[in-house]
Coordinates of C-alpha atoms in Angstrom, one line a residue:
N1 CA -4.4 12.8 -7.0
D2 CA -3.4 14.5 -3.8
L3 CA -0.2 16.3 -3.0
L4 CA 0.6 16.2 0.7
V5 CA 2.9 18.7 2.4
V6 CA 4.6 17.7 5.7
E7 CA 5.1 20.6 8.0
L8 CA 7.2 20.8 11.2
D9 CA 6.9 24.0 13.3
G10 CA 5.4 25.8 10.3
D11 CA 8.3 24.8 7.9
V12 CA 7.7 22.5 4.9
V13 CA 9.9 19.5 5.6
G14 CA 8.5 16.9 3.2
T15 CA 6.1 16.1 0.3
L16 CA 4.5 13.2 -1.3
Q17 CA 1.9 12.6 -4.0
L18 CA -0.9 10.0 -3.7
T19 CA -2.9 8.7 -6.6
S20 CA -5.9 6.4 -6.0
I21 CA -6.1 3.9 -8.9
P22 CA -9.2 1.7 -9.6
G23 CA -8.1 -1.5 -11.1
M24 CA -9.2 -4.6 -13.0
A25 CA -6.5 -6.9 -11.5
R26 CA -6.9 -8.6 -8.2
R27 CA -10.7 -8.7 -8.5
G28 CA -11.0 -5.0 -9.1
A29 CA -8.8 -3.9 -6.2
R30 CA -8.1 -0.2 -5.7
R31 CA -4.4 0.7 -5.3
L32 CA -2.8 3.7 -3.8
L33 CA 0.2 4.9 -5.7
V34 CA 2.9 6.8 -3.7
E35 CA 5.2 9.1 -5.6
A36 CA 7.6 12.0 -5.0
V37 CA 8.4 11.1 -1.4
R38 CA 10.8 13.8 -0.2
V39 CA 12.1 14.7 3.2
R40 CA 14.4 17.7 3.7
S41 CA 17.9 16.3 3.6
S42 CA 18.9 17.7 7.0
L43 CA 16.0 15.8 8.6
R44 CA 16.4 12.4 7.0
S45 CA 16.7 9.6 9.5
S46 CA 14.6 11.7 12.0
G47 CA 11.5 9.5 11.6
I48 CA 9.5 11.9 9.5
G49 CA 9.6 9.6 6.4
S50 CA 8.6 6.6 8.4
A51 CA 5.8 8.4 10.1
V52 CA 4.4 9.6 6.8
M53 CA 4.6 6.2 5.1
R54 CA 2.9 4.6 8.1
W55 CA 0.2 7.2 7.8
V56 CA -0.2 6.3 4.1
G57 CA -0.7 2.6 4.9
E58 CA -2.8 3.0 8.1
V59 CA -4.9 6.0 7.3
A60 CA -4.8 7.2 3.6
A61 CA -5.1 3.7 2.0
P62 CA -8.1 2.6 4.0
A63 CA -9.8 6.0 3.6
V64 CA -9.9 5.5 -0.2
G65 CA -10.7 1.8 0.0
A66 CA -7.3 0.7 -1.3
T67 CA -6.2 -2.9 -0.7
M68 CA -2.6 -2.2 -1.7
V69 CA -0.1 0.6 -1.5
Q70 CA 2.5 0.7 -4.3
L71 CA 5.5 2.8 -5.3
T72 CA 8.4 2.7 -7.6
S73 CA 12.0 3.8 -6.8
D74 CA 14.9 4.4 -9.1
A75 CA 17.1 1.3 -9.3
A76 CA 20.1 3.4 -8.1
R77 CA 18.5 4.6 -4.9
T78 CA 19.6 1.7 -2.6
D79 CA 19.2 3.7 0.6
A80 CA 15.5 4.3 -0.4
H81 CA 15.1 0.6 -1.1
R82 CA 16.3 -0.3 2.4
F83 CA 14.0 2.4 3.9
Y84 CA 10.9 1.0 2.2
E85 CA 11.9 -2.6 3.0
R86 CA 12.2 -1.7 6.7
L87 CA 8.6 -0.5 6.5
G88 CA 7.4 -3.8 5.0
Y89 CA 7.3 -3.0 1.3
V90 CA 8.4 -5.8 -1.0
G91 CA 10.3 -5.4 -4.3
S92 CA 7.9 -7.4 -6.5
H93 CA 8.0 -5.9 -10.0
R94 CA 10.4 -4.6 -12.6
G95 CA 9.4 -1.2 -14.0
F96 CA 9.8 0.1 -17.5
K97 CA 9.7 3.7 -18.9
Y98 CA 9.4 5.1 -22.4
S99 CA 10.5 8.6 -23.1
V100 CA 8.0 10.3 -25.5
P101 CA 9.8 12.1 -28.3
Q102 CA 9.3 15.9 -28.0
V103 CA 8.3 17.6 -31.3

């Protein structure tokens, strides 16, 4: 797991978490999971998110031997879905969650 911090002129303007996952599917292919992608609201649509996500696919994924980059996005985040689709990501699966009862 890696937490990346995006800085601009010394200010934190974004974050994302990367998790390299070895797999059994797809002939043992390694996947790079992207989570917690955040860009400061005042800087959205400035190209920071696109640059970071291009870096993930072009630099980070090959560096860990990943053959696929994957992420999930809340079903209600339609703007985020358009953003990822513009970058070439394809909505291919339906996700499920289970909330563990707290004792």
